[in-house]
Amino acid sequence: MKFPVLIVNLKNYRESSGSNADRFFEYARSLSSINNVMVAPPILDTLRYVGEYSDILIAQSVDVPGYGSYTGHVPLVRLVDEGLRYSLINHSEYKLPHETIKKILDEASQYDFEFVVCVDSIDEMKRLLEMDVYPAAYAIEPPELIGSGRSVSKYKPQVVSDAVDLGKEYGVPVLCGAGVSTGEDVTAASKLGAVGVLVASAIAKSPEPLKVMEDMARNL
Ligand code: G3P
């Protein structure tokens, strides 16, 4: 994964679901000369972007390692076989047991596939690191700031810098997210040592998403 990175999580907002997701990939591509911008579309739309956008496509979640009797799940190996290379996992809106995360990341180590593991606290990050979970990056997102419009980089800077310090101890880069709304919020995150940000509502729900994405990409 290339850092710094701006990850646009489209969640399952109507404004960014189905064909409404297309423009975010086009915008991300158009900003590639400025910075690495990746897009996490709704899981039901993911496979439509493999191929043309594989380099900037990141799945929202994976919840089992391989194929099998897993009704309703998203298997890692299926994504690998389809040509995906990146996924988020353990987002606050879809937490997984830590043993499951460990199993999935262990499985991924034999493929060209990388994870951003989301954590809601330093404590959670510590517990995962102690289980030898070493992803491409951790993303720290205090749940109470998600969707709030109040950026973690301004309202909880200590959480970000503590996560960055902990990541350094283990050689794992750290992103941050929750409430990030402007280029200024992104600059604040970079100053705290984060190698990128995760953003959802400020982009997915904006009447002018390209403007917001460009401002953020320029401030990474
Ligand atoms: O994955 C990013 C997300 O949880 C942050 O959401 O709307 O606060 O940018 P938002």
PDB file of C-alpha atoms and ligand atoms in Angstrom:
ATOM      1  CA  MET A   1       0.000   0.000   0.000  1.00  0.00           C
ATOM      2  CA  LYS A   2       1.285   3.432  -0.932  1.00  0.00           C
ATOM      3  CA  PHE A   3       1.453   6.072   1.796  1.00  0.00           C
ATOM      4  CA  PRO A   4       0.336   8.736   2.383  1.00  0.00           C
ATOM      5  CA  VAL A   5      -3.172   7.621   1.509  1.00  0.00           C
ATOM      6  CA  LEU A   6      -6.651   9.074   1.658  1.00  0.00           C
ATOM      7  CA  ILE A   7      -9.193   6.248   2.016  1.00  0.00           C
ATOM      8  CA  VAL A   8     -12.741   7.209   1.071  1.00  0.00           C
ATOM      9  CA  ASN A   9     -15.141   4.832   2.806  1.00  0.00           C
ATOM     10  CA  LEU A  10     -18.472   4.969   0.958  1.00  0.00           C
ATOM     11  CA  LYS A  11     -20.193   2.883   3.691  1.00  0.00           C
ATOM     12  CA  ASN A  12     -23.746   2.078   2.533  1.00  0.00           C
ATOM     13  CA  TYR A  13     -24.959   5.611   1.953  1.00  0.00           C
ATOM     14  CA  ARG A  14     -27.547   5.889  -0.813  1.00  0.00           C
ATOM     15  CA  GLU A  15     -25.500   8.774  -2.267  1.00  0.00           C
ATOM     16  CA  SER A  16     -22.574   6.422  -2.814  1.00  0.00           C
ATOM     17  CA  SER A  17     -24.244   3.063  -3.531  1.00  0.00           C
ATOM     18  CA  GLY A  18     -24.727   1.263  -6.834  1.00  0.00           C
ATOM     19  CA  SER A  19     -23.904   3.424  -9.838  1.00  0.00           C
ATOM     20  CA  ASN A  20     -23.607   6.396  -7.453  1.00  0.00           C
ATOM     21  CA  ALA A  21     -20.252   4.922  -6.409  1.00  0.00           C
ATOM     22  CA  ASP A  22     -18.737   5.284  -9.913  1.00  0.00           C
ATOM     23  CA  ARG A  23     -17.898   8.965  -9.672  1.00  0.00           C
ATOM     24  CA  PHE A  24     -15.829   8.487  -6.511  1.00  0.00           C
ATOM     25  CA  PHE A  25     -13.509   6.133  -8.393  1.00  0.00           C
ATOM     26  CA  GLU A  26     -13.274   8.598 -11.272  1.00  0.00           C
ATOM     27  CA  TYR A  27     -12.448  11.414  -8.847  1.00  0.00           C
ATOM     28  CA  ALA A  28      -9.866   9.303  -7.005  1.00  0.00           C
ATOM     29  CA  ARG A  29      -8.206   8.453 -10.309  1.00  0.00           C
ATOM     30  CA  SER A  30      -8.180  12.099 -11.373  1.00  0.00           C
ATOM     31  CA  LEU A  31      -6.365  13.009  -8.141  1.00  0.00           C
ATOM     32  CA  SER A  32      -3.693  10.329  -8.464  1.00  0.00           C
ATOM     33  CA  SER A  33      -1.038  12.827  -9.560  1.00  0.00           C
ATOM     34  CA  ILE A  34      -1.567  14.659  -6.243  1.00  0.00           C
ATOM     35  CA  ASN A  35      -1.731  11.719  -3.843  1.00  0.00           C
ATOM     36  CA  ASN A  36      -2.853   8.124  -3.407  1.00  0.00           C
ATOM     37  CA  VAL A  37      -6.644   8.147  -2.981  1.00  0.00           C
ATOM     38  CA  MET A  38      -8.374   4.787  -2.444  1.00  0.00           C
ATOM     39  CA  VAL A  39     -12.089   4.001  -2.396  1.00  0.00           C
ATOM     40  CA  ALA A  40     -13.990   1.449  -0.292  1.00  0.00           C
ATOM     41  CA  PRO A  41     -17.355   0.947  -2.013  1.00  0.00           C
ATOM     42  CA  PRO A  42     -20.375  -0.826  -0.499  1.00  0.00           C
ATOM     43  CA  ILE A  43     -19.565  -4.544  -0.368  1.00  0.00           C
ATOM     44  CA  LEU A  44     -22.310  -5.341  -2.914  1.00  0.00           C
ATOM     45  CA  ASP A  45     -20.633  -3.061  -5.478  1.00  0.00           C
ATOM     46  CA  THR A  46     -17.040  -4.120  -4.887  1.00  0.00           C
ATOM     47  CA  LEU A  47     -16.464  -6.546  -7.759  1.00  0.00           C
ATOM     48  CA  ARG A  48     -17.606  -4.025 -10.389  1.00  0.00           C
ATOM     49  CA  TYR A  49     -14.426  -2.007  -9.799  1.00  0.00           C
ATOM     50  CA  VAL A  50     -11.880  -4.830 -10.040  1.00  0.00           C
ATOM     51  CA  GLY A  51      -9.669  -4.497 -13.110  1.00  0.00           C
ATOM     52  CA  GLU A  52      -9.909  -0.852 -14.053  1.00  0.00           C
ATOM     53  CA  TYR A  53      -9.544   0.311 -10.442  1.00  0.00           C
ATOM     54  CA  SER A  54      -7.794  -2.609  -8.685  1.00  0.00           C
ATOM     55  CA  ASP A  55      -4.914  -0.369  -7.572  1.00  0.00           C
ATOM     56  CA  ILE A  56      -7.221   2.009  -5.666  1.00  0.00           C
ATOM     57  CA  LEU A  57     -10.002  -0.405  -4.679  1.00  0.00           C
ATOM     58  CA  ILE A  58     -10.174  -1.433  -1.034  1.00  0.00           C
ATOM     59  CA  ALA A  59     -12.935  -3.715   0.268  1.00  0.00           C
ATOM     60  CA  GLN A  60     -14.877  -2.584   3.334  1.00  0.00           C
ATOM     61  CA  SER A  61     -14.556  -5.900   5.113  1.00  0.00           C
ATOM     62  CA  VAL A  62     -13.580  -9.547   5.001  1.00  0.00           C
ATOM     63  CA  ASP A  63     -14.982 -11.852   7.633  1.00  0.00           C
ATOM     64  CA  VAL A  64     -13.804 -15.414   6.911  1.00  0.00           C
ATOM     65  CA  PRO A  65     -10.473 -16.698   5.563  1.00  0.00           C
ATOM     66  CA  GLY A  66     -11.517 -19.159   2.857  1.00  0.00           C
ATOM     67  CA  TYR A  67     -14.339 -20.722   0.850  1.00  0.00           C
ATOM     68  CA  GLY A  68     -16.887 -22.899   2.628  1.00  0.00           C
ATOM     69  CA  SER A  69     -20.234 -23.032   4.336  1.00  0.00           C
ATOM     70  CA  TYR A  70     -20.312 -19.334   5.269  1.00  0.00           C
ATOM     71  CA  THR A  71     -23.741 -17.964   4.389  1.00  0.00           C
ATOM     72  CA  GLY A  72     -23.669 -14.210   3.946  1.00  0.00           C
ATOM     73  CA  HIS A  73     -19.939 -13.839   4.573  1.00  0.00           C
ATOM     74  CA  VAL A  74     -17.088 -12.296   2.564  1.00  0.00           C
ATOM     75  CA  PRO A  75     -14.176 -14.745   2.226  1.00  0.00           C
ATOM     76  CA  LEU A  76     -10.655 -13.389   1.819  1.00  0.00           C
ATOM     77  CA  VAL A  77      -9.659 -16.031  -0.737  1.00  0.00           C
ATOM     78  CA  ARG A  78     -12.675 -15.174  -2.924  1.00  0.00           C
ATOM     79  CA  LEU A  79     -11.515 -11.541  -3.022  1.00  0.00           C
ATOM     80  CA  VAL A  80      -7.982 -12.645  -3.854  1.00  0.00           C
ATOM     81  CA  ASP A  81      -9.300 -14.862  -6.685  1.00  0.00           C
ATOM     82  CA  GLU A  82     -11.333 -11.950  -8.028  1.00  0.00           C
ATOM     83  CA  GLY A  83      -8.227  -9.741  -8.187  1.00  0.00           C
ATOM     84  CA  LEU A  84      -8.658  -7.546  -5.116  1.00  0.00           C
ATOM     85  CA  ARG A  85      -5.533  -6.541  -3.233  1.00  0.00           C
ATOM     86  CA  TYR A  86      -6.706  -4.530  -0.222  1.00  0.00           C
ATOM     87  CA  SER A  87      -9.368  -4.525   2.471  1.00  0.00           C
ATOM     88  CA  LEU A  88     -10.379  -2.767   5.631  1.00  0.00           C
ATOM     89  CA  ILE A  89     -11.293  -5.034   8.519  1.00  0.00           C
ATOM     90  CA  ASN A  90     -12.765  -4.600  12.010  1.00  0.00           C
ATOM     91  CA  HIS A  91     -14.397  -1.222  11.328  1.00  0.00           C
ATOM     92  CA  SER A  92     -16.358   0.066  14.368  1.00  0.00           C
ATOM     93  CA  GLU A  93     -19.522  -0.556  12.396  1.00  0.00           C
ATOM     94  CA  TYR A  94     -18.522  -4.185  11.822  1.00  0.00           C
ATOM     95  CA  LYS A  95     -16.278  -5.504  14.591  1.00  0.00           C
ATOM     96  CA  LEU A  96     -14.819  -9.000  14.457  1.00  0.00           C
ATOM     97  CA  PRO A  97     -13.396 -11.230  17.202  1.00  0.00           C
ATOM     98  CA  HIS A  98      -9.647 -10.714  17.421  1.00  0.00           C
ATOM     99  CA  GLU A  99      -8.972 -14.419  16.824  1.00  0.00           C
ATOM    100  CA  THR A 100     -10.840 -14.123  13.514  1.00  0.00           C
ATOM    101  CA  ILE A 101      -8.778 -11.086  12.482  1.00  0.00           C
ATOM    102  CA  LYS A 102      -5.599 -12.982  13.308  1.00  0.00           C
ATOM    103  CA  LYS A 103      -6.699 -16.019  11.270  1.00  0.00           C
ATOM    104  CA  ILE A 104      -7.633 -13.883   8.259  1.00  0.00           C
ATOM    105  CA  LEU A 105      -4.368 -11.912   8.316  1.00  0.00           C
ATOM    106  CA  ASP A 106      -2.341 -15.099   8.709  1.00  0.00           C
ATOM    107  CA  GLU A 107      -4.125 -16.507   5.653  1.00  0.00           C
ATOM    108  CA  ALA A 108      -3.502 -13.265   3.729  1.00  0.00           C
ATOM    109  CA  SER A 109       0.246 -13.475   4.302  1.00  0.00           C
ATOM    110  CA  GLN A 110       0.517 -16.061   1.495  1.00  0.00           C
ATOM    111  CA  TYR A 111      -1.123 -13.714  -1.015  1.00  0.00           C
ATOM    112  CA  ASP A 112      -0.397 -10.287  -2.422  1.00  0.00           C
ATOM    113  CA  PHE A 113      -3.134  -8.865  -0.217  1.00  0.00           C
ATOM    114  CA  GLU A 114      -2.941  -6.132   2.434  1.00  0.00           C
ATOM    115  CA  PHE A 115      -5.170  -5.014   5.273  1.00  0.00           C
ATOM    116  CA  VAL A 116      -5.920  -1.819   7.117  1.00  0.00           C
ATOM    117  CA  VAL A 117      -7.075  -2.977  10.552  1.00  0.00           C
ATOM    118  CA  CYS A 118      -9.420  -0.493  12.213  1.00  0.00           C
ATOM    119  CA  VAL A 119      -9.293  -0.093  15.988  1.00  0.00           C
ATOM    120  CA  ASP A 120     -11.471   1.991  18.254  1.00  0.00           C
ATOM    121  CA  SER A 121      -8.849   2.569  20.961  1.00  0.00           C
ATOM    122  CA  ILE A 122      -5.160   2.318  21.788  1.00  0.00           C
ATOM    123  CA  ASP A 123      -6.053  -0.565  24.041  1.00  0.00           C
ATOM    124  CA  GLU A 124      -7.568  -2.517  21.159  1.00  0.00           C
ATOM    125  CA  MET A 125      -4.543  -1.786  18.978  1.00  0.00           C
ATOM    126  CA  LYS A 126      -2.232  -2.972  21.750  1.00  0.00           C
ATOM    127  CA  ARG A 127      -4.157  -6.208  22.206  1.00  0.00           C
ATOM    128  CA  LEU A 128      -3.973  -6.971  18.492  1.00  0.00           C
ATOM    129  CA  LEU A 129      -0.252  -6.157  18.306  1.00  0.00           C
ATOM    130  CA  GLU A 130       0.347  -8.467  21.244  1.00  0.00           C
ATOM    131  CA  MET A 131      -1.299 -11.215  19.162  1.00  0.00           C
ATOM    132  CA  ASP A 132       1.257 -10.479  16.396  1.00  0.00           C
ATOM    133  CA  VAL A 133      -1.292  -8.864  14.105  1.00  0.00           C
ATOM    134  CA  TYR A 134       0.884  -6.758  11.783  1.00  0.00           C
ATOM    135  CA  PRO A 135      -1.182  -5.292   8.934  1.00  0.00           C
ATOM    136  CA  ALA A 136      -0.100  -2.788   6.267  1.00  0.00           C
ATOM    137  CA  ALA A 137      -1.531  -0.166   8.650  1.00  0.00           C
ATOM    138  CA  TYR A 138      -3.777   0.338  11.650  1.00  0.00           C
ATOM    139  CA  ALA A 139      -6.514   2.965  11.487  1.00  0.00           C
ATOM    140  CA  ILE A 140      -7.513   4.520  14.782  1.00  0.00           C
ATOM    141  CA  GLU A 141     -11.120   5.767  14.846  1.00  0.00           C
ATOM    142  CA  PRO A 142     -12.771   6.807  18.126  1.00  0.00           C
ATOM    143  CA  PRO A 143     -16.372   5.656  17.524  1.00  0.00           C
ATOM    144  CA  GLU A 144     -17.954   8.679  19.235  1.00  0.00           C
ATOM    145  CA  LEU A 145     -16.477  10.998  16.584  1.00  0.00           C
ATOM    146  CA  ILE A 146     -17.506   8.935  13.557  1.00  0.00           C
ATOM    147  CA  GLY A 147     -19.993  10.901  11.456  1.00  0.00           C
ATOM    148  CA  SER A 148     -19.827  13.803  13.903  1.00  0.00           C
ATOM    149  CA  GLY A 149     -18.048  16.347  11.689  1.00  0.00           C
ATOM    150  CA  ARG A 150     -15.580  16.819  14.566  1.00  0.00           C
ATOM    151  CA  SER A 151     -12.219  15.542  13.445  1.00  0.00           C
ATOM    152  CA  VAL A 152     -10.234  13.110  15.558  1.00  0.00           C
ATOM    153  CA  SER A 153      -7.106  15.029  14.542  1.00  0.00           C
ATOM    154  CA  LYS A 154      -8.437  18.167  16.257  1.00  0.00           C
ATOM    155  CA  TYR A 155     -10.653  16.813  19.044  1.00  0.00           C
ATOM    156  CA  LYS A 156      -8.578  13.777  20.108  1.00  0.00           C
ATOM    157  CA  PRO A 157      -5.031  14.514  18.874  1.00  0.00           C
ATOM    158  CA  GLN A 158      -3.497  12.582  21.760  1.00  0.00           C
ATOM    159  CA  VAL A 159      -5.212   9.383  20.658  1.00  0.00           C
ATOM    160  CA  VAL A 160      -3.698   9.777  17.199  1.00  0.00           C
ATOM    161  CA  SER A 161      -0.183  10.514  18.407  1.00  0.00           C
ATOM    162  CA  ASP A 162      -0.321   7.675  20.961  1.00  0.00           C
ATOM    163  CA  ALA A 163      -1.382   5.287  18.184  1.00  0.00           C
ATOM    164  CA  VAL A 164       1.427   6.578  15.956  1.00  0.00           C
ATOM    165  CA  ASP A 165       3.971   6.020  18.754  1.00  0.00           C
ATOM    166  CA  LEU A 166       2.675   2.524  19.428  1.00  0.00           C
ATOM    167  CA  GLY A 167       2.748   1.736  15.710  1.00  0.00           C
ATOM    168  CA  LYS A 168       6.381   2.892  15.583  1.00  0.00           C
ATOM    169  CA  GLU A 169       7.334   0.432  18.332  1.00  0.00           C
ATOM    170  CA  TYR A 170       6.122  -2.398  16.098  1.00  0.00           C
ATOM    171  CA  GLY A 171       6.972  -0.887  12.722  1.00  0.00           C
ATOM    172  CA  VAL A 172       3.342  -0.519  11.655  1.00  0.00           C
ATOM    173  CA  PRO A 173       2.117   2.750  10.073  1.00  0.00           C
ATOM    174  CA  VAL A 174      -1.017   4.400  11.443  1.00  0.00           C
ATOM    175  CA  LEU A 175      -3.936   6.139   9.759  1.00  0.00           C
ATOM    176  CA  CYS A 176      -6.698   7.957  11.579  1.00  0.00           C
ATOM    177  CA  GLY A 177     -10.344   8.660  10.924  1.00  0.00           C
ATOM    178  CA  ALA A 178     -13.623   9.881  12.412  1.00  0.00           C
ATOM    179  CA  GLY A 179     -15.129  13.272  11.746  1.00  0.00           C
ATOM    180  CA  VAL A 180     -12.422  14.330   9.277  1.00  0.00           C
ATOM    181  CA  SER A 181     -14.107  17.072   7.241  1.00  0.00           C
ATOM    182  CA  THR A 182     -11.555  19.423   5.654  1.00  0.00           C
ATOM    183  CA  GLY A 183      -8.064  19.633   4.235  1.00  0.00           C
ATOM    184  CA  GLU A 184      -7.067  21.335   7.459  1.00  0.00           C
ATOM    185  CA  ASP A 185      -8.161  18.261   9.450  1.00  0.00           C
ATOM    186  CA  VAL A 186      -5.985  16.170   7.160  1.00  0.00           C
ATOM    187  CA  THR A 187      -2.971  18.436   7.699  1.00  0.00           C
ATOM    188  CA  ALA A 188      -3.505  18.125  11.453  1.00  0.00           C
ATOM    189  CA  ALA A 189      -3.524  14.317  11.133  1.00  0.00           C
ATOM    190  CA  SER A 190      -0.293  14.364   9.099  1.00  0.00           C
ATOM    191  CA  LYS A 191       1.368  16.616  11.682  1.00  0.00           C
ATOM    192  CA  LEU A 192       0.502  14.060  14.360  1.00  0.00           C
ATOM    193  CA  GLY A 193       2.373  11.427  12.363  1.00  0.00           C
ATOM    194  CA  ALA A 194      -0.542   9.645  10.690  1.00  0.00           C
ATOM    195  CA  VAL A 195       0.333   8.415   7.195  1.00  0.00           C
ATOM    196  CA  GLY A 196      -3.190   8.987   5.989  1.00  0.00           C
ATOM    197  CA  VAL A 197      -6.860   9.327   6.855  1.00  0.00           C
ATOM    198  CA  LEU A 198     -10.136   7.467   6.464  1.00  0.00           C
ATOM    199  CA  VAL A 199     -13.063   9.669   5.524  1.00  0.00           C
ATOM    200  CA  ALA A 200     -16.709   8.864   4.873  1.00  0.00           C
ATOM    201  CA  SER A 201     -19.560  11.324   5.366  1.00  0.00           C
ATOM    202  CA  ALA A 202     -17.687  14.550   4.511  1.00  0.00           C
ATOM    203  CA  ILE A 203     -17.103  13.140   1.027  1.00  0.00           C
ATOM    204  CA  ALA A 204     -19.893  10.644   0.383  1.00  0.00           C
ATOM    205  CA  LYS A 205     -22.606  13.075   1.463  1.00  0.00           C
ATOM    206  CA  SER A 206     -21.105  16.249   0.047  1.00  0.00           C
ATOM    207  CA  PRO A 207     -22.843  18.075  -2.803  1.00  0.00           C
ATOM    208  CA  GLU A 208     -19.318  18.646  -4.191  1.00  0.00           C
ATOM    209  CA  PRO A 209     -17.301  15.547  -3.328  1.00  0.00           C
ATOM    210  CA  LEU A 210     -14.498  16.205  -5.812  1.00  0.00           C
ATOM    211  CA  LYS A 211     -13.772  19.563  -4.204  1.00  0.00           C
ATOM    212  CA  VAL A 212     -13.533  17.992  -0.737  1.00  0.00           C
ATOM    213  CA  MET A 213     -11.433  15.075  -2.004  1.00  0.00           C
ATOM    214  CA  GLU A 214      -9.033  17.403  -3.782  1.00  0.00           C
ATOM    215  CA  ASP A 215      -8.646  19.624  -0.736  1.00  0.00           C
ATOM    216  CA  MET A 216      -7.895  16.568   1.402  1.00  0.00           C
ATOM    217  CA  ALA A 217      -5.554  14.952  -1.134  1.00  0.00           C
ATOM    218  CA  ARG A 218      -3.552  18.181  -1.379  1.00  0.00           C
ATOM    219  CA  ASN A 219      -3.205  18.393   2.400  1.00  0.00           C
ATOM    220  CA  LEU A 220      -2.016  14.832   3.007  1.00  0.00           C
TER     221      LEU A 220
HETATM  222  O1  G3P B   1     -14.173   4.656   7.957  1.00  0.00           O
HETATM  223  C1  G3P B   1     -14.247   6.038   8.142  1.00  0.00           C
HETATM  224  C2  G3P B   1     -15.354   6.413   9.007  1.00  0.00           C
HETATM  225  O2  G3P B   1     -15.722   5.555  10.003  1.00  0.00           O
HETATM  226  C3  G3P B   1     -15.321   7.829   9.458  1.00  0.00           C
HETATM  227  O3  G3P B   1     -16.584   8.282   9.182  1.00  0.00           O
HETATM  228  O4  G3P B   1     -18.209   9.956   8.468  1.00  0.00           O
HETATM  229  O5  G3P B   1     -16.715  10.396  10.410  1.00  0.00           O
HETATM  230  O6  G3P B   1     -15.774  10.366   8.102  1.00  0.00           O
HETATM  231  P1  G3P B   1     -16.826   9.848   9.045  1.00  0.00           P
END
